[in-house]
Amino acid sequence: MKPSNSTIVFLAYCFLLVGIVAGKRSALDTSAGDAETIAHHYQTVKLSSFLSSSICSPSSKRDKKSISFEVVHKLGPCSKFSKKKLKAITLEEILTRDQSRVDTIRSRLTTTSTTRKKVINFKSSKATMPVKSGTTYDSGNYIVNVEIGTPKKNEQLILDSGSDLTWTQCQPCTGSCYTQQEPIFNPSLSTTYSNIPCTSTACSMIPSATGNLPGCSSSTCVYGVQYGDGSYSVGKLAKDKLTLTNNETLDNFYFGCGVTNKGDYGTASGLLGLGNGKLSIVTQAAKRYGKVFSYCLPSTDSASGHLTFGTSSTARKVQYTRLLSSQEGDTFYTVRLDSITVSGKSIQMSPSNVILDTGTVITRLPLQAYSVLSKAFRAQMMQYPLTKRVSILDTCYDMSNHTNVKIPKLTMVFSKDVGVVIPPQGILIAASHTQVCFAFAGNENPSDPSIYGNVQQMTTEMVFDMNVGKVGFFRGGCD
Ligand SMILES: *[C@@H]1O[C@H](CO)[C@@H](O)[C@H](O)[C@H]1NC(C)=O
Ligand SMILES: *[C@@H]1O[C@H](CO)[C@@H](O)[C@H](O)[C@H]1NC(C)=O
């Protein structure tokens, strides 16, 4: 029977017609506090270490079990390896996609409002999964492997702390599917798979998880989620067994079985929704692991980061700051950024709310804060010649004559006294082998959200304890 398929395709068009609602943000103009100065050194880093970071890593030491992406090199830094053969993506393209991501977040900020829910009791157990740098910026994102179904079927999902619904491409692709690395999930081969009816509670969570009303096709709940760059996934809301690691499983895990999908997901199978909403894996895993999870994004392709549900072993050394998310069930994780120090000196900025997002590459700050920050940074980089900007990155240096670069230490200060030292790979990003750019940007549009991006998060263990509503930072959680 095929009537449901045409309905889904029709619904896909409907979802695509849904306009993006302009976001609104409250102005936060409290007076700037005097943040502690944490360190005042410089650090000298080999330029090649920026090239081998996520922007351009020749694949090496790939663990077949965790990720088997083909590395797609970019034109710039990697051109010496692969100028001719590979179709590469430039830093500019990454930044264009990144802006779409920010636009998506802005539009979603108006659609997340849900009711309070009680904290669920949990067994104290733990599951850890390796996190890999996403095909060398093919997507600019990070990948985690999970398995769905019985028998288990491997899925490479993009880690997304800015969305709730996990989805994966599903057969039959009644609309269209993009090319992915693994064979596309076939629900009819899984004995534990089932579709979710339109009348179910899970279906009623679709609006808060996706920003769109659910559809109903042959009494199955239909979801649609679209992103600012025109990419989308539409399909059936389903449940199946999710295997996190070899023997840690979540039965009846709700996810989207996407039969019409389009977008820049690299060769990943879909998204892993790590948001704080009701349908996210964080909430679904809470019964088993508690509402505590942590992740660490690796700075190179050869290093492995992790995503852990349950209390992390580093928990004791973590510095915590309060999460500002207005209510439980909101998708985004928001914290208060009080100040930034450059070479130990606090810049004069108004405190600002920033969203912690694994899917945004470059940290976005209010224009005022960025202006002061970039000025302070430039003042410490006088020995290097400034060169042309790259898209939103306006502080770029010509490094033709250098093999090392001496950069000021930079610390993000949350809640006045939680100082997170940004590693060198989170301060500069390579645009080519002779050009590096300061990896922060200012929001031209005051309604754009401030975001703590994945370049700055690299190698820091990010610990989320949703029972008490706090997030912690631990330097050096992974390489
Ligand atoms: C999970 O599997 C590993 C090895 O495969 C085993 O050592 C461990 O005891 C198992 N854990 C549980 C909870 O079954
Ligand atoms: C590199 O050094 C050469 C020789 O000293 C000089 O002519 C050139 O301008 C320098 N380039 C940059 C970008 O500093």
mmCIF file of N, CA, C and O in Angstrom, residues 113-207:
data_model
loop_
_atom_site.group_PDB
_atom_site.id
_atom_site.type_symbol
_atom_site.label_atom_id
_atom_site.label_comp_id
_atom_site.label_asym_id
_atom_site.label_seq_id
_atom_site.Cartn_x
_atom_site.Cartn_y
_atom_site.Cartn_z
ATOM 1 N N SER A 113 8.700 26.462 24.012
ATOM 2 C CA SER A 113 8.113 26.784 25.308
ATOM 3 C C SER A 113 7.228 25.623 25.704
ATOM 4 O O SER A 113 6.291 25.251 25.025
ATOM 5 N N THR A 114 7.576 25.009 26.774
ATOM 6 C CA THR A 114 6.865 23.809 27.205
ATOM 7 C C THR A 114 6.605 23.886 28.691
ATOM 8 O O THR A 114 7.088 24.777 29.371
ATOM 9 N N THR A 115 5.881 22.944 29.195
ATOM 10 C CA THR A 115 5.537 22.964 30.606
ATOM 11 C C THR A 115 6.598 22.274 31.443
ATOM 12 O O THR A 115 7.349 21.450 30.963
ATOM 13 N N ARG A 116 6.637 22.642 32.674
ATOM 14 C CA ARG A 116 7.600 22.037 33.600
ATOM 15 C C ARG A 116 7.296 20.568 33.839
ATOM 16 O O ARG A 116 6.162 20.142 33.835
ATOM 17 N N LYS A 117 8.339 19.818 34.048
ATOM 18 C CA LYS A 117 8.163 18.398 34.292
ATOM 19 C C LYS A 117 9.038 17.975 35.445
ATOM 20 O O LYS A 117 10.095 18.542 35.663
ATOM 21 N N LYS A 118 8.575 16.976 36.165
ATOM 22 C CA LYS A 118 9.357 16.533 37.321
ATOM 23 C C LYS A 118 10.590 15.764 36.887
ATOM 24 O O LYS A 118 10.601 15.087 35.875
ATOM 25 N N VAL A 119 11.608 15.862 37.704
ATOM 26 C CA VAL A 119 12.833 15.102 37.442
ATOM 27 C C VAL A 119 12.551 13.613 37.680
ATOM 28 O O VAL A 119 11.935 13.229 38.659
ATOM 29 N N ILE A 120 12.994 12.821 36.747
ATOM 30 C CA ILE A 120 12.724 11.383 36.826
ATOM 31 C C ILE A 120 13.821 10.696 37.647
ATOM 32 O O ILE A 120 14.978 11.081 37.601
ATOM 33 N N ASN A 121 13.434 9.688 38.384
ATOM 34 C CA ASN A 121 14.438 8.899 39.102
ATOM 35 C C ASN A 121 15.214 8.036 38.118
ATOM 36 O O ASN A 121 14.725 7.695 37.064
ATOM 37 N N PHE A 122 16.397 7.674 38.487
ATOM 38 C CA PHE A 122 17.207 6.909 37.548
ATOM 39 C C PHE A 122 18.115 5.941 38.272
ATOM 40 O O PHE A 122 18.417 6.102 39.443
ATOM 41 N N LYS A 123 18.531 4.980 37.541
ATOM 42 C CA LYS A 123 19.550 4.066 38.045
ATOM 43 C C LYS A 123 20.894 4.702 37.726
ATOM 44 O O LYS A 123 21.061 5.348 36.707
ATOM 45 N N SER A 124 21.846 4.528 38.592
ATOM 46 C CA SER A 124 23.150 5.109 38.261
ATOM 47 C C SER A 124 23.962 4.116 37.447
ATOM 48 O O SER A 124 24.501 3.155 37.942
ATOM 49 N N SER A 125 23.947 4.367 36.180
ATOM 50 C CA SER A 125 24.780 3.580 35.290
ATOM 51 C C SER A 125 25.340 4.549 34.275
ATOM 52 O O SER A 125 25.113 5.747 34.348
ATOM 53 N N LYS A 126 26.051 4.044 33.329
ATOM 54 C CA LYS A 126 26.769 4.947 32.448
ATOM 55 C C LYS A 126 27.024 4.293 31.094
ATOM 56 O O LYS A 126 27.231 3.092 31.009
ATOM 57 N N ALA A 127 26.980 5.072 30.061
ATOM 58 C CA ALA A 127 27.313 4.576 28.726
ATOM 59 C C ALA A 127 28.164 5.611 28.031
ATOM 60 O O ALA A 127 27.875 6.800 28.083
ATOM 61 N N THR A 128 29.225 5.182 27.422
ATOM 62 C CA THR A 128 30.128 6.103 26.740
ATOM 63 C C THR A 128 30.274 5.704 25.281
ATOM 64 O O THR A 128 30.381 4.524 24.969
ATOM 65 N N MET A 129 30.258 6.692 24.417
ATOM 66 C CA MET A 129 30.444 6.428 22.995
ATOM 67 C C MET A 129 31.557 7.321 22.472
ATOM 68 O O MET A 129 31.677 8.462 22.897
ATOM 69 N N PRO A 130 32.337 6.821 21.533
ATOM 70 C CA PRO A 130 33.357 7.692 20.953
ATOM 71 C C PRO A 130 32.734 8.754 20.047
ATOM 72 O O PRO A 130 31.740 8.495 19.375
ATOM 73 N N VAL A 131 33.308 9.927 20.062
ATOM 74 C CA VAL A 131 32.870 11.014 19.176
ATOM 75 C C VAL A 131 34.014 11.320 18.232
ATOM 76 O O VAL A 131 35.154 11.439 18.652
ATOM 77 N N LYS A 132 33.699 11.420 16.961
ATOM 78 C CA LYS A 132 34.724 11.697 15.957
ATOM 79 C C LYS A 132 34.467 13.026 15.284
ATOM 80 O O LYS A 132 33.334 13.436 15.109
ATOM 81 N N SER A 133 35.556 13.630 14.901
ATOM 82 C CA SER A 133 35.468 14.853 14.147
ATOM 83 C C SER A 133 34.785 14.546 12.822
ATOM 84 O O SER A 133 35.128 13.582 12.162
ATOM 85 N N GLY A 134 33.804 15.329 12.444
ATOM 86 C CA GLY A 134 32.972 14.995 11.292
ATOM 87 C C GLY A 134 33.649 15.191 9.967
ATOM 88 O O GLY A 134 33.781 16.302 9.503
ATOM 89 N N THR A 135 34.064 14.112 9.363
ATOM 90 C CA THR A 135 34.679 14.107 8.027
ATOM 91 C C THR A 135 35.395 15.395 7.703
ATOM 92 O O THR A 135 35.151 16.022 6.681
ATOM 93 N N THR A 136 36.266 15.768 8.593
ATOM 94 C CA THR A 136 37.093 16.907 8.282
ATOM 95 C C THR A 136 36.281 18.058 7.717
ATOM 96 O O THR A 136 36.483 18.508 6.602
ATOM 97 N N TYR A 137 35.336 18.467 8.501
ATOM 98 C CA TYR A 137 34.586 19.653 8.111
ATOM 99 C C TYR A 137 33.766 19.482 6.859
ATOM 100 O O TYR A 137 33.323 20.445 6.274
ATOM 101 N N ASP A 138 33.571 18.260 6.450
ATOM 102 C CA ASP A 138 32.622 18.060 5.389
ATOM 103 C C ASP A 138 31.319 18.689 5.872
ATOM 104 O O ASP A 138 30.589 19.321 5.134
ATOM 105 N N SER A 139 31.088 18.519 7.155
ATOM 106 C CA SER A 139 29.916 19.147 7.740
ATOM 107 C C SER A 139 30.305 20.191 8.781
ATOM 108 O O SER A 139 29.474 20.976 9.190
ATOM 109 N N GLY A 140 31.560 20.181 9.215
ATOM 110 C CA GLY A 140 31.950 21.076 10.302
ATOM 111 C C GLY A 140 31.434 20.571 11.625
ATOM 112 O O GLY A 140 31.398 21.297 12.603
ATOM 113 N N ASN A 141 31.037 19.317 11.638
ATOM 114 C CA ASN A 141 30.392 18.798 12.825
ATOM 115 C C ASN A 141 31.008 17.502 13.323
ATOM 116 O O ASN A 141 31.966 17.010 12.756
ATOM 117 N N TYR A 142 30.414 16.975 14.363
ATOM 118 C CA TYR A 142 30.960 15.803 15.035
ATOM 119 C C TYR A 142 29.988 14.629 14.957
ATOM 120 O O TYR A 142 28.775 14.809 14.988
ATOM 121 N N ILE A 143 30.585 13.470 14.864
ATOM 122 C CA ILE A 143 29.814 12.265 14.592
ATOM 123 C C ILE A 143 29.895 11.295 15.755
ATOM 124 O O ILE A 143 30.966 11.119 16.341
ATOM 125 N N VAL A 144 28.787 10.664 16.045
ATOM 126 C CA VAL A 144 28.794 9.601 17.033
ATOM 127 C C VAL A 144 28.100 8.394 16.405
ATOM 128 O O VAL A 144 27.185 8.550 15.602
ATOM 129 N N ASN A 145 28.598 7.218 16.746
ATOM 130 C CA ASN A 145 28.003 5.997 16.205
ATOM 131 C C ASN A 145 27.047 5.382 17.204
ATOM 132 O O ASN A 145 27.397 5.199 18.365
ATOM 133 N N VAL A 146 25.863 5.056 16.731
ATOM 134 C CA VAL A 146 24.923 4.311 17.560
ATOM 135 C C VAL A 146 24.395 3.172 16.696
ATOM 136 O O VAL A 146 24.679 3.117 15.495
ATOM 137 N N GLU A 147 23.648 2.272 17.311
ATOM 138 C CA GLU A 147 23.028 1.214 16.530
ATOM 139 C C GLU A 147 21.535 1.205 16.810
ATOM 140 O O GLU A 147 21.108 1.405 17.950
ATOM 141 N N ILE A 148 20.775 1.003 15.764
ATOM 142 C CA ILE A 148 19.317 0.994 15.909
ATOM 143 C C ILE A 148 18.796 -0.353 15.437
ATOM 144 O O ILE A 148 19.298 -0.922 14.452
ATOM 145 N N GLY A 149 17.776 -0.849 16.133
ATOM 146 C CA GLY A 149 17.049 -2.015 15.642
ATOM 147 C C GLY A 149 17.554 -3.346 16.148
ATOM 148 O O GLY A 149 18.547 -3.437 16.867
ATOM 149 N N THR A 150 16.824 -4.382 15.738
ATOM 150 C CA THR A 150 17.174 -5.769 16.037
ATOM 151 C C THR A 150 17.021 -6.567 14.750
ATOM 152 O O THR A 150 15.897 -6.679 14.270
ATOM 153 N N PRO A 151 18.035 -7.092 14.151
ATOM 154 C CA PRO A 151 19.440 -6.949 14.570
ATOM 155 C C PRO A 151 19.926 -5.506 14.452
ATOM 156 O O PRO A 151 19.350 -4.709 13.710
ATOM 157 N N LYS A 152 20.981 -5.206 15.188
ATOM 158 C CA LYS A 152 21.507 -3.855 15.266
ATOM 159 C C LYS A 152 22.064 -3.377 13.927
ATOM 160 O O LYS A 152 22.707 -4.118 13.204
ATOM 161 N N LYS A 153 21.788 -2.116 13.663
ATOM 162 C CA LYS A 153 22.237 -1.535 12.408
ATOM 163 C C LYS A 153 22.975 -0.244 12.749
ATOM 164 O O LYS A 153 22.432 0.612 13.453
ATOM 165 N N ASN A 154 24.213 -0.139 12.280
ATOM 166 C CA ASN A 154 25.025 1.024 12.637
ATOM 167 C C ASN A 154 24.525 2.312 11.985
ATOM 168 O O ASN A 154 24.175 2.323 10.809
ATOM 169 N N GLU A 155 24.501 3.385 12.769
ATOM 170 C CA GLU A 155 24.121 4.697 12.255
ATOM 171 C C GLU A 155 25.164 5.711 12.703
ATOM 172 O O GLU A 155 25.550 5.739 13.863
ATOM 173 N N GLN A 156 25.611 6.540 11.755
ATOM 174 C CA GLN A 156 26.552 7.602 12.085
ATOM 175 C C GLN A 156 25.760 8.890 12.190
ATOM 176 O O GLN A 156 25.264 9.389 11.189
ATOM 177 N N LEU A 157 25.626 9.397 13.401
ATOM 178 C CA LEU A 157 24.771 10.555 13.605
ATOM 179 C C LEU A 157 25.573 11.781 14.014
ATOM 180 O O LEU A 157 26.539 11.685 14.771
ATOM 181 N N ILE A 158 25.150 12.919 13.506
ATOM 182 C CA ILE A 158 25.789 14.187 13.866
ATOM 183 C C ILE A 158 25.305 14.584 15.264
ATOM 184 O O ILE A 158 24.107 14.599 15.537
ATOM 185 N N LEU A 159 26.271 14.871 16.104
ATOM 186 C CA LEU A 159 25.976 15.267 17.483
ATOM 187 C C LEU A 159 25.372 16.669 17.459
ATOM 188 O O LEU A 159 26.025 17.607 17.010
ATOM 189 N N ASP A 160 24.155 16.812 17.941
ATOM 190 C CA ASP A 160 23.508 18.113 17.842
ATOM 191 C C ASP A 160 22.863 18.521 19.159
ATOM 192 O O ASP A 160 21.736 18.135 19.455
ATOM 193 N N SER A 161 23.580 19.351 19.913
ATOM 194 C CA SER A 161 23.032 19.783 21.201
ATOM 195 C C SER A 161 21.997 20.890 21.001
ATOM 196 O O SER A 161 21.382 21.332 21.960
ATOM 197 N N GLY A 162 21.787 21.301 19.763
ATOM 198 C CA GLY A 162 20.815 22.354 19.491
ATOM 199 C C GLY A 162 19.517 21.835 18.915
ATOM 200 O O GLY A 162 18.727 22.598 18.380
ATOM 201 N N SER A 163 19.282 20.530 18.995
ATOM 202 C CA SER A 163 17.971 20.024 18.578
ATOM 203 C C SER A 163 17.601 18.802 19.403
ATOM 204 O O SER A 163 18.450 18.198 20.059
ATOM 205 N N ASP A 164 16.343 18.460 19.389
ATOM 206 C CA ASP A 164 15.840 17.393 20.258
ATOM 207 C C ASP A 164 15.614 16.077 19.536
ATOM 208 O O ASP A 164 15.958 15.015 20.047
ATOM 209 N N LEU A 165 14.999 16.145 18.383
ATOM 210 C CA LEU A 165 14.601 14.905 17.719
ATOM 211 C C LEU A 165 15.797 14.236 17.047
ATOM 212 O O LEU A 165 16.492 14.842 16.240
ATOM 213 N N THR A 166 16.030 12.983 17.400
ATOM 214 C CA THR A 166 17.017 12.180 16.681
ATOM 215 C C THR A 166 16.320 11.648 15.441
ATOM 216 O O THR A 166 15.166 11.214 15.511
ATOM 217 N N TRP A 167 16.985 11.725 14.306
ATOM 218 C CA TRP A 167 16.391 11.116 13.113
ATOM 219 C C TRP A 167 17.468 10.458 12.285
ATOM 220 O O TRP A 167 18.644 10.811 12.359
ATOM 221 N N THR A 168 17.052 9.494 11.525
ATOM 222 C CA THR A 168 17.967 8.826 10.624
ATOM 223 C C THR A 168 17.225 8.556 9.324
ATOM 224 O O THR A 168 16.001 8.431 9.308
ATOM 225 N N GLN A 169 17.942 8.488 8.234
ATOM 226 C CA GLN A 169 17.295 8.198 6.956
ATOM 227 C C GLN A 169 16.744 6.774 6.993
ATOM 228 O O GLN A 169 17.360 5.876 7.554
ATOM 229 N N CYS A 170 15.579 6.591 6.392
ATOM 230 C CA CYS A 170 14.896 5.305 6.433
ATOM 231 C C CYS A 170 14.410 4.896 5.051
ATOM 232 O O CYS A 170 13.947 5.738 4.270
ATOM 233 N N GLN A 171 14.464 3.616 4.828
ATOM 234 C CA GLN A 171 13.866 3.077 3.602
ATOM 235 C C GLN A 171 12.372 2.809 3.851
ATOM 236 O O GLN A 171 12.010 2.472 4.964
ATOM 237 N N PRO A 172 11.505 2.878 2.900
ATOM 238 C CA PRO A 172 11.809 3.328 1.542
ATOM 239 C C PRO A 172 11.847 4.859 1.469
ATOM 240 O O PRO A 172 11.018 5.517 2.066
ATOM 241 N N CYS A 173 12.826 5.399 0.752
ATOM 242 C CA CYS A 173 12.943 6.848 0.609
ATOM 243 C C CYS A 173 11.885 7.309 -0.385
ATOM 244 O O CYS A 173 12.141 7.406 -1.584
ATOM 245 N N THR A 174 10.702 7.568 0.124
ATOM 246 C CA THR A 174 9.583 7.899 -0.756
ATOM 247 C C THR A 174 9.749 9.269 -1.392
ATOM 248 O O THR A 174 9.263 9.511 -2.485
ATOM 249 N N GLY A 175 10.408 10.157 -0.675
ATOM 250 C CA GLY A 175 10.708 11.456 -1.265
ATOM 251 C C GLY A 175 12.076 11.338 -1.889
ATOM 252 O O GLY A 175 12.240 10.931 -3.026
ATOM 253 N N SER A 176 13.092 11.635 -1.089
ATOM 254 C CA SER A 176 14.459 11.449 -1.562
ATOM 255 C C SER A 176 15.342 11.288 -0.345
ATOM 256 O O SER A 176 15.018 11.746 0.738
ATOM 257 N N CYS A 177 16.436 10.609 -0.536
ATOM 258 C CA CYS A 177 17.440 10.514 0.525
ATOM 259 C C CYS A 177 18.751 10.970 -0.082
ATOM 260 O O CYS A 177 18.972 10.827 -1.281
ATOM 261 N N TYR A 178 19.620 11.526 0.751
ATOM 262 C CA TYR A 178 20.950 11.877 0.270
ATOM 263 C C TYR A 178 21.851 10.653 0.436
ATOM 264 O O TYR A 178 21.496 9.684 1.117
ATOM 265 N N THR A 179 23.014 10.718 -0.166
ATOM 266 C CA THR A 179 23.934 9.581 -0.096
ATOM 267 C C THR A 179 24.599 9.532 1.274
ATOM 268 O O THR A 179 25.117 10.542 1.748
ATOM 269 N N GLN A 180 24.531 8.413 1.908
ATOM 270 C CA GLN A 180 25.203 8.261 3.197
ATOM 271 C C GLN A 180 26.190 7.107 3.135
ATOM 272 O O GLN A 180 26.158 6.297 2.213
ATOM 273 N N GLN A 181 27.055 7.079 4.139
ATOM 274 C CA GLN A 181 28.110 6.081 4.168
ATOM 275 C C GLN A 181 27.569 4.666 4.370
ATOM 276 O O GLN A 181 27.914 3.740 3.665
ATOM 277 N N GLU A 182 26.705 4.527 5.366
ATOM 278 C CA GLU A 182 26.161 3.214 5.715
ATOM 279 C C GLU A 182 24.921 2.948 4.867
ATOM 280 O O GLU A 182 24.289 3.876 4.392
ATOM 281 N N PRO A 183 24.553 1.661 4.707
ATOM 282 C CA PRO A 183 23.279 1.390 4.051
ATOM 283 C C PRO A 183 22.145 2.072 4.834
ATOM 284 O O PRO A 183 22.239 2.194 6.057
ATOM 285 N N ILE A 184 21.131 2.510 4.132
ATOM 286 C CA ILE A 184 20.038 3.220 4.803
ATOM 287 C C ILE A 184 19.184 2.241 5.619
ATOM 288 O O ILE A 184 18.873 1.139 5.160
ATOM 289 N N PHE A 185 18.845 2.668 6.827
ATOM 290 C CA PHE A 185 18.077 1.838 7.754
ATOM 291 C C PHE A 185 16.767 1.362 7.109
ATOM 292 O O PHE A 185 16.028 2.155 6.534
ATOM 293 N N ASN A 186 16.524 0.064 7.252
ATOM 294 C CA ASN A 186 15.280 -0.493 6.724
ATOM 295 C C ASN A 186 14.436 -1.018 7.874
ATOM 296 O O ASN A 186 14.712 -2.076 8.432
ATOM 297 N N PRO A 187 13.407 -0.248 8.270
ATOM 298 C CA PRO A 187 12.637 -0.631 9.462
ATOM 299 C C PRO A 187 11.974 -2.003 9.341
ATOM 300 O O PRO A 187 11.763 -2.663 10.354
ATOM 301 N N SER A 188 11.676 -2.423 8.121
ATOM 302 C CA SER A 188 10.980 -3.703 7.988
ATOM 303 C C SER A 188 11.890 -4.878 8.347
ATOM 304 O O SER A 188 11.412 -5.997 8.542
ATOM 305 N N LEU A 189 13.189 -4.612 8.470
ATOM 306 C CA LEU A 189 14.112 -5.689 8.853
ATOM 307 C C LEU A 189 14.364 -5.736 10.356
ATOM 308 O O LEU A 189 15.095 -6.592 10.840
ATOM 309 N N SER A 190 13.781 -4.798 11.087
ATOM 310 C CA SER A 190 13.999 -4.769 12.538
ATOM 311 C C SER A 190 12.775 -5.314 13.263
ATOM 312 O O SER A 190 11.668 -4.798 13.093
ATOM 313 N N THR A 191 12.986 -6.304 14.091
ATOM 314 C CA THR A 191 11.857 -6.944 14.786
ATOM 315 C C THR A 191 11.367 -6.098 15.960
ATOM 316 O O THR A 191 10.294 -6.353 16.500
ATOM 317 N N THR A 192 12.155 -5.108 16.379
ATOM 318 C CA THR A 192 11.745 -4.292 17.526
ATOM 319 C C THR A 192 11.212 -2.916 17.114
ATOM 320 O O THR A 192 10.906 -2.083 17.951
ATOM 321 N N TYR A 193 11.097 -2.689 15.812
ATOM 322 C CA TYR A 193 10.657 -1.385 15.300
ATOM 323 C C TYR A 193 9.140 -1.247 15.334
ATOM 324 O O TYR A 193 8.424 -2.207 15.057
ATOM 325 N N SER A 194 8.642 -0.061 15.664
ATOM 326 C CA SER A 194 7.223 0.208 15.419
ATOM 327 C C SER A 194 6.986 1.692 15.152
ATOM 328 O O SER A 194 7.726 2.559 15.637
ATOM 329 N N ASN A 195 5.959 1.976 14.370
ATOM 330 C CA ASN A 195 5.552 3.353 14.115
ATOM 331 C C ASN A 195 4.757 3.868 15.299
ATOM 332 O O ASN A 195 4.106 3.091 16.002
ATOM 333 N N ILE A 196 4.770 5.176 15.492
ATOM 334 C CA ILE A 196 4.054 5.783 16.611
ATOM 335 C C ILE A 196 2.737 6.375 16.101
ATOM 336 O O ILE A 196 2.727 7.131 15.131
ATOM 337 N N PRO A 197 1.640 6.031 16.768
ATOM 338 C CA PRO A 197 0.344 6.563 16.327
ATOM 339 C C PRO A 197 0.212 8.076 16.568
ATOM 340 O O PRO A 197 0.844 8.618 17.481
ATOM 341 N N CYS A 198 -0.637 8.688 15.754
ATOM 342 C CA CYS A 198 -0.860 10.135 15.849
ATOM 343 C C CYS A 198 -1.401 10.541 17.221
ATOM 344 O O CYS A 198 -1.213 11.668 17.660
ATOM 345 N N THR A 199 -2.089 9.626 17.870
ATOM 346 C CA THR A 199 -2.747 9.951 19.136
ATOM 347 C C THR A 199 -1.809 9.821 20.338
ATOM 348 O O THR A 199 -2.217 10.079 21.467
ATOM 349 N N SER A 200 -0.582 9.407 20.110
ATOM 350 C CA SER A 200 0.307 9.142 21.246
ATOM 351 C C SER A 200 0.855 10.423 21.867
ATOM 352 O O SER A 200 0.901 11.485 21.240
ATOM 353 N N THR A 201 1.289 10.294 23.117
ATOM 354 C CA THR A 201 1.907 11.420 23.805
ATOM 355 C C THR A 201 3.174 11.865 23.075
ATOM 356 O O THR A 201 3.439 13.058 22.946
ATOM 357 N N ALA A 202 3.929 10.889 22.599
ATOM 358 C CA ALA A 202 5.180 11.229 21.907
ATOM 359 C C ALA A 202 4.898 12.111 20.698
ATOM 360 O O ALA A 202 5.644 13.053 20.408
ATOM 361 N N CYS A 203 3.808 11.827 20.006
ATOM 362 C CA CYS A 203 3.467 12.627 18.822
ATOM 363 C C CYS A 203 3.159 14.073 19.227
ATOM 364 O O CYS A 203 3.498 15.004 18.500
ATOM 365 N N SER A 204 2.571 14.226 20.419
ATOM 366 C CA SER A 204 2.237 15.586 20.863
ATOM 367 C C SER A 204 3.488 16.378 21.253
ATOM 368 O O SER A 204 3.430 17.579 21.472
ATOM 369 N N MET A 205 4.626 15.692 21.357
ATOM 370 C CA MET A 205 5.878 16.402 21.679
ATOM 371 C C MET A 205 6.584 16.907 20.424
ATOM 372 O O MET A 205 7.600 17.608 20.512
ATOM 373 N N ILE A 206 6.065 16.539 19.268
ATOM 374 C CA ILE A 206 6.706 16.935 18.017
ATOM 375 C C ILE A 206 6.834 18.463 17.860
ATOM 376 O O ILE A 206 7.890 18.948 17.461
ATOM 377 N N PRO A 207 5.788 19.244 18.209
ATOM 378 C CA PRO A 207 5.953 20.696 18.038
ATOM 379 C C PRO A 207 7.123 21.278 18.814
ATOM 380 O O PRO A 207 7.896 22.075 18.283
#
